[in-house]
PDB file of C-alpha atoms in Angstrom:
ATOM      1  CA  UNK I   1      -0.010  -0.048   0.461  1.00 42.00           C
ATOM      2  CA  UNK I   2       0.931   3.915  -0.816  1.00 41.00           C
ATOM      3  CA  UNK I   3      -0.303   6.435   1.055  1.00 41.00           C
ATOM      4  CA  UNK I   4      -0.240   9.947  -0.952  1.00 38.00           C
ATOM      5  CA  UNK I   5      -2.305  12.521   0.567  1.00 37.00           C
ATOM      6  CA  UNK I   6      -4.643  12.942   4.411  1.00 36.00           C
ATOM      7  CA  UNK I   7      -7.834  11.179   2.945  1.00 36.00           C
ATOM      8  CA  UNK I   8      -6.195   8.404   0.754  1.00 35.00           C
ATOM      9  CA  UNK I   9      -4.778   6.010   0.653  1.00 37.00           C
ATOM     10  CA  UNK I  10      -2.830   4.016  -2.369  1.00 37.00           C
ATOM     11  CA  UNK I  11      -3.133   0.217  -3.144  1.00 39.00           C
ATOM     12  CA  UNK I  12      -1.331  -1.603  -5.207  1.00 40.00           C
ATOM     13  CA  UNK I  13      -1.945  -5.023  -5.963  1.00 41.00           C
ATOM     14  CA  UNK I  14       0.460  -8.096  -4.497  1.00 44.00           C
ATOM     15  CA  UNK I  15      -0.009 -10.329  -7.505  1.00 46.00           C
ATOM     16  CA  UNK I  16       1.305  -7.696  -9.467  1.00 46.00           C
ATOM     17  CA  UNK I  17       5.268  -8.456 -10.812  1.00 54.00           C
ATOM     18  CA  UNK I  18       7.278  -6.060  -9.323  1.00 55.00           C
ATOM     19  CA  UNK I  19       8.118  -4.138 -12.703  1.00 53.00           C
ATOM     20  CA  UNK I  20       4.809  -3.404 -13.848  1.00 49.00           C
ATOM     21  CA  UNK I  21       3.250  -1.617 -10.203  1.00 50.00           C
ATOM     22  CA  UNK I  22       3.612   1.531 -11.343  1.00 48.00           C
ATOM     23  CA  UNK I  23       1.737   4.499 -10.783  1.00 49.00           C
ATOM     24  CA  UNK I  24      -0.884   3.704 -13.559  1.00 39.00           C
ATOM     25  CA  UNK I  25      -1.271   0.714 -11.685  1.00 39.00           C
ATOM     26  CA  UNK I  26      -2.859   2.192  -7.980  1.00 39.00           C
ATOM     27  CA  UNK I  27      -6.301   1.880  -7.330  1.00 34.00           C
ATOM     28  CA  UNK I  28      -7.069   4.718  -4.490  1.00 33.00           C
ATOM     29  CA  UNK I  29      -9.763   4.082  -1.842  1.00 30.00           C
ATOM     30  CA  UNK I  30     -10.543   6.398   0.995  1.00 34.00           C
ATOM     31  CA  UNK I  31      -9.104   6.350   4.780  1.00 44.00           C
ATOM     32  CA  UNK I  32      -9.611   8.572   7.400  1.00 39.00           C
ATOM     33  CA  UNK I  33      -6.588   9.539   8.660  1.00 56.00           C
ATOM     34  CA  UNK I  34      -2.839   9.446   8.115  1.00 80.00           C
ATOM     35  CA  UNK I  35       0.324   8.582  10.765  1.00 93.00           C
ATOM     36  CA  UNK I  36       2.111  11.608  11.538  1.00 97.00           C
ATOM     37  CA  UNK I  37       5.660  11.144  12.362  1.00 98.00           C
ATOM     38  CA  UNK I  38       7.705  12.870  14.753  1.00 98.00           C
ATOM     39  CA  UNK I  39      11.516  12.728  13.965  1.00 98.00           C
ATOM     40  CA  UNK I  40      14.451  13.416  15.662  1.00 98.00           C
ATOM     41  CA  UNK I  41      18.511  13.050  14.886  1.00 98.00           C
ATOM     42  CA  UNK I  42      21.323  12.774  17.707  1.00 97.00           C
ATOM     43  CA  UNK I  43      24.947  13.331  18.333  1.00 98.00           C
ATOM     44  CA  UNK I  44      24.976  10.799  21.522  1.00 98.00           C
ATOM     45  CA  UNK I  45      28.164   9.748  23.208  1.00 98.00           C
ATOM     46  CA  UNK I  46      29.309   6.186  21.499  1.00 98.00           C
ATOM     47  CA  UNK I  47      30.737   5.478  25.601  1.00 98.00           C
ATOM     48  CA  UNK I  48      27.032   6.001  26.024  1.00 97.00           C
ATOM     49  CA  UNK I  49      25.849   3.789  24.382  1.00 97.00           C
ATOM     50  CA  UNK I  50      23.964   1.516  26.904  1.00 97.00           C
ATOM     51  CA  UNK I  51      23.126   4.251  29.136  1.00 97.00           C
ATOM     52  CA  UNK I  52      21.304   5.548  25.708  1.00 97.00           C
ATOM     53  CA  UNK I  53      19.169   2.264  25.612  1.00 97.00           C
ATOM     54  CA  UNK I  54      18.774   2.342  29.317  1.00 96.00           C
ATOM     55  CA  UNK I  55      16.898   5.519  29.222  1.00 95.00           C
ATOM     56  CA  UNK I  56      15.174   4.534  26.138  1.00 96.00           C
ATOM     57  CA  UNK I  57      13.493   1.007  27.495  1.00 96.00           C
ATOM     58  CA  UNK I  58      12.352   4.015  30.914  1.00 93.00           C
ATOM     59  CA  UNK I  59      10.841   6.848  28.873  1.00 93.00           C
ATOM     60  CA  UNK I  60      10.126   5.753  25.205  1.00 96.00           C
ATOM     61  CA  UNK I  61       7.040   3.183  26.416  1.00 96.00           C
ATOM     62  CA  UNK I  62       5.406   6.311  28.279  1.00 95.00           C
ATOM     63  CA  UNK I  63       4.897   8.096  25.294  1.00 96.00           C
ATOM     64  CA  UNK I  64       3.603   5.023  23.736  1.00 97.00           C
ATOM     65  CA  UNK I  65       0.976   4.938  27.136  1.00 96.00           C
ATOM     66  CA  UNK I  66       0.267   8.969  25.609  1.00 97.00           C
ATOM     67  CA  UNK I  67      -0.680   7.273  22.179  1.00 97.00           C
ATOM     68  CA  UNK I  68       2.087   6.890  19.926  1.00 98.00           C
ATOM     69  CA  UNK I  69       1.938   3.354  17.939  1.00 98.00           C
ATOM     70  CA  UNK I  70       5.679   2.481  18.037  1.00 97.00           C
ATOM     71  CA  UNK I  71       8.804   4.374  18.928  1.00 98.00           C
ATOM     72  CA  UNK I  72      11.857   3.629  16.420  1.00 98.00           C
ATOM     73  CA  UNK I  73      15.796   4.755  18.637  1.00 98.00           C
ATOM     74  CA  UNK I  74      18.361   4.056  15.603  1.00 98.00           C
ATOM     75  CA  UNK I  75      22.064   3.599  16.469  1.00 98.00           C
ATOM     76  CA  UNK I  76      24.382   5.246  12.920  1.00 97.00           C
ATOM     77  CA  UNK I  77      25.885   2.702  12.062  1.00 97.00           C
ATOM     78  CA  UNK I  78      26.799   3.238   7.873  1.00 97.00           C
ATOM     79  CA  UNK I  79      26.458   7.167   8.032  1.00 96.00           C
ATOM     80  CA  UNK I  80      29.131   8.211   5.802  1.00 96.00           C
ATOM     81  CA  UNK I  81      30.357  12.661   5.735  1.00 94.00           C
ATOM     82  CA  UNK I  82      28.704  14.526   2.963  1.00 96.00           C
ATOM     83  CA  UNK I  83      31.209  17.078   0.877  1.00 95.00           C
ATOM     84  CA  UNK I  84      28.391  19.765   1.654  1.00 96.00           C
ATOM     85  CA  UNK I  85      26.263  18.261   4.329  1.00 96.00           C
ATOM     86  CA  UNK I  86      25.355  15.344   6.591  1.00 97.00           C
ATOM     87  CA  UNK I  87      23.968  14.194   9.441  1.00 97.00           C
ATOM     88  CA  UNK I  88      27.550  14.797  11.539  1.00 97.00           C
ATOM     89  CA  UNK I  89      27.326  18.174  10.207  1.00 97.00           C
ATOM     90  CA  UNK I  90      23.753  19.012  11.283  1.00 97.00           C
ATOM     91  CA  UNK I  91      23.951  17.490  14.502  1.00 97.00           C
ATOM     92  CA  UNK I  92      27.501  19.130  15.448  1.00 97.00           C
ATOM     93  CA  UNK I  93      28.817  15.379  16.284  1.00 97.00           C
ATOM     94  CA  UNK I  94      32.136  14.804  17.940  1.00 97.00           C
ATOM     95  CA  UNK I  95      34.748  12.413  17.027  1.00 97.00           C
ATOM     96  CA  UNK I  96      33.699   9.960  20.117  1.00 98.00           C
ATOM     97  CA  UNK I  97      29.889  10.923  18.858  1.00 98.00           C
ATOM     98  CA  UNK I  98      27.341   8.437  17.395  1.00 98.00           C
ATOM     99  CA  UNK I  99      24.504   9.626  15.602  1.00 98.00           C
ATOM    100  CA  UNK I 100      21.164   8.425  15.406  1.00 98.00           C
ATOM    101  CA  UNK I 101      17.581   8.782  13.788  1.00 98.00           C
ATOM    102  CA  UNK I 102      14.848   7.824  16.007  1.00 98.00           C
ATOM    103  CA  UNK I 103      11.330   8.988  15.061  1.00 98.00           C
ATOM    104  CA  UNK I 104       7.728   9.074  16.849  1.00 98.00           C
ATOM    105  CA  UNK I 105       5.185   7.598  14.658  1.00 98.00           C
ATOM    106  CA  UNK I 106       1.392   8.801  16.033  1.00 98.00           C
ATOM    107  CA  UNK I 107      -2.036   7.893  15.087  1.00 97.00           C
ATOM    108  CA  UNK I 108      -2.746  11.647  13.572  1.00 97.00           C
ATOM    109  CA  UNK I 109      -1.516  15.440  14.042  1.00 97.00           C
ATOM    110  CA  UNK I 110      -4.157  15.383  17.036  1.00 97.00           C
ATOM    111  CA  UNK I 111      -2.787  12.507  19.195  1.00 98.00           C
ATOM    112  CA  UNK I 112       0.649  13.384  18.611  1.00 97.00           C
ATOM    113  CA  UNK I 113      -0.206  17.262  20.119  1.00 97.00           C
ATOM    114  CA  UNK I 114      -1.847  15.984  22.859  1.00 97.00           C
ATOM    115  CA  UNK I 115       0.776  13.479  23.683  1.00 97.00           C
ATOM    116  CA  UNK I 116       3.457  15.560  23.150  1.00 95.00           C
ATOM    117  CA  UNK I 117       1.629  18.311  25.712  1.00 95.00           C
ATOM    118  CA  UNK I 118       1.164  15.222  28.485  1.00 95.00           C
ATOM    119  CA  UNK I 119       4.391  15.095  27.730  1.00 92.00           C
ATOM    120  CA  UNK I 120       6.683  17.784  29.042  1.00 89.00           C
ATOM    121  CA  UNK I 121       4.365  17.831  31.575  1.00 92.00           C
ATOM    122  CA  UNK I 122       4.628  14.497  33.214  1.00 89.00           C
ATOM    123  CA  UNK I 123       6.751  14.055  36.418  1.00 89.00           C
ATOM    124  CA  UNK I 124       8.270  11.277  35.343  1.00 87.00           C
ATOM    125  CA  UNK I 125      10.870  14.016  32.663  1.00 84.00           C
ATOM    126  CA  UNK I 126      11.946  15.861  35.302  1.00 79.00           C
ATOM    127  CA  UNK I 127      15.517  17.532  35.776  1.00 78.00           C
ATOM    128  CA  UNK I 128      16.623  14.865  37.984  1.00 82.00           C
ATOM    129  CA  UNK I 129      16.070  12.298  34.745  1.00 83.00           C
ATOM    130  CA  UNK I 130      18.584  13.953  32.461  1.00 88.00           C
ATOM    131  CA  UNK I 131      18.902  12.984  28.861  1.00 91.00           C
ATOM    132  CA  UNK I 132      21.987  10.559  28.080  1.00 94.00           C
ATOM    133  CA  UNK I 133      23.660  13.289  25.717  1.00 96.00           C
ATOM    134  CA  UNK I 134      23.367  17.577  24.621  1.00 96.00           C
ATOM    135  CA  UNK I 135      19.993  17.886  23.799  1.00 94.00           C
ATOM    136  CA  UNK I 136      20.896  21.815  22.753  1.00 96.00           C
ATOM    137  CA  UNK I 137      22.174  19.510  19.091  1.00 97.00           C
ATOM    138  CA  UNK I 138      18.957  17.287  19.049  1.00 97.00           C
ATOM    139  CA  UNK I 139      17.378  18.095  15.721  1.00 97.00           C
ATOM    140  CA  UNK I 140      13.540  17.069  15.490  1.00 97.00           C
ATOM    141  CA  UNK I 141      10.256  18.237  13.761  1.00 97.00           C
ATOM    142  CA  UNK I 142       6.481  16.912  12.983  1.00 97.00           C
ATOM    143  CA  UNK I 143       6.411  15.023   9.196  1.00 97.00           C
ATOM    144  CA  UNK I 144       2.917  14.110   8.118  1.00 95.00           C
ATOM    145  CA  UNK I 145       3.297  10.829   6.407  1.00 92.00           C
ATOM    146  CA  UNK I 146       3.593  11.840   2.483  1.00 90.00           C
ATOM    147  CA  UNK I 147       3.954   7.838   1.042  1.00 88.00           C
ATOM    148  CA  UNK I 148       3.637   5.090   3.250  1.00 85.00           C
ATOM    149  CA  UNK I 149       5.129   1.520   0.910  1.00 84.00           C
TER     150      UNK I 149
END
């Protein structure tokens, strides 16, 4: 399936050979809502990998409690340096840091907005639980799903 608009889902026949699966082979069906994604790029101290995992294990389930569908934390493995820009430059990663790419999938933006508001007010997110990385260099944003294969 491919999602192409907030209220339209494009369905591709799985029985069709991949070479014939073009945009002309799609049937369009209405759907009420699409997922909403919060994306993050982080420079995490390489030596604190386990601390990052432990932090995520404690706090990522809170997002699920507040309506998120899933939370993904990915540790950089093949993140090449670019000639003009790259992930390392985007977060000013140092030699002893690894770039992380993370995202939270929500059922819709309204659930995300309400969930993030509750997360900011949650006492479990207090100053006594500092991030295991420099949050000032984290980049993040909210995204409407454009295509979902």
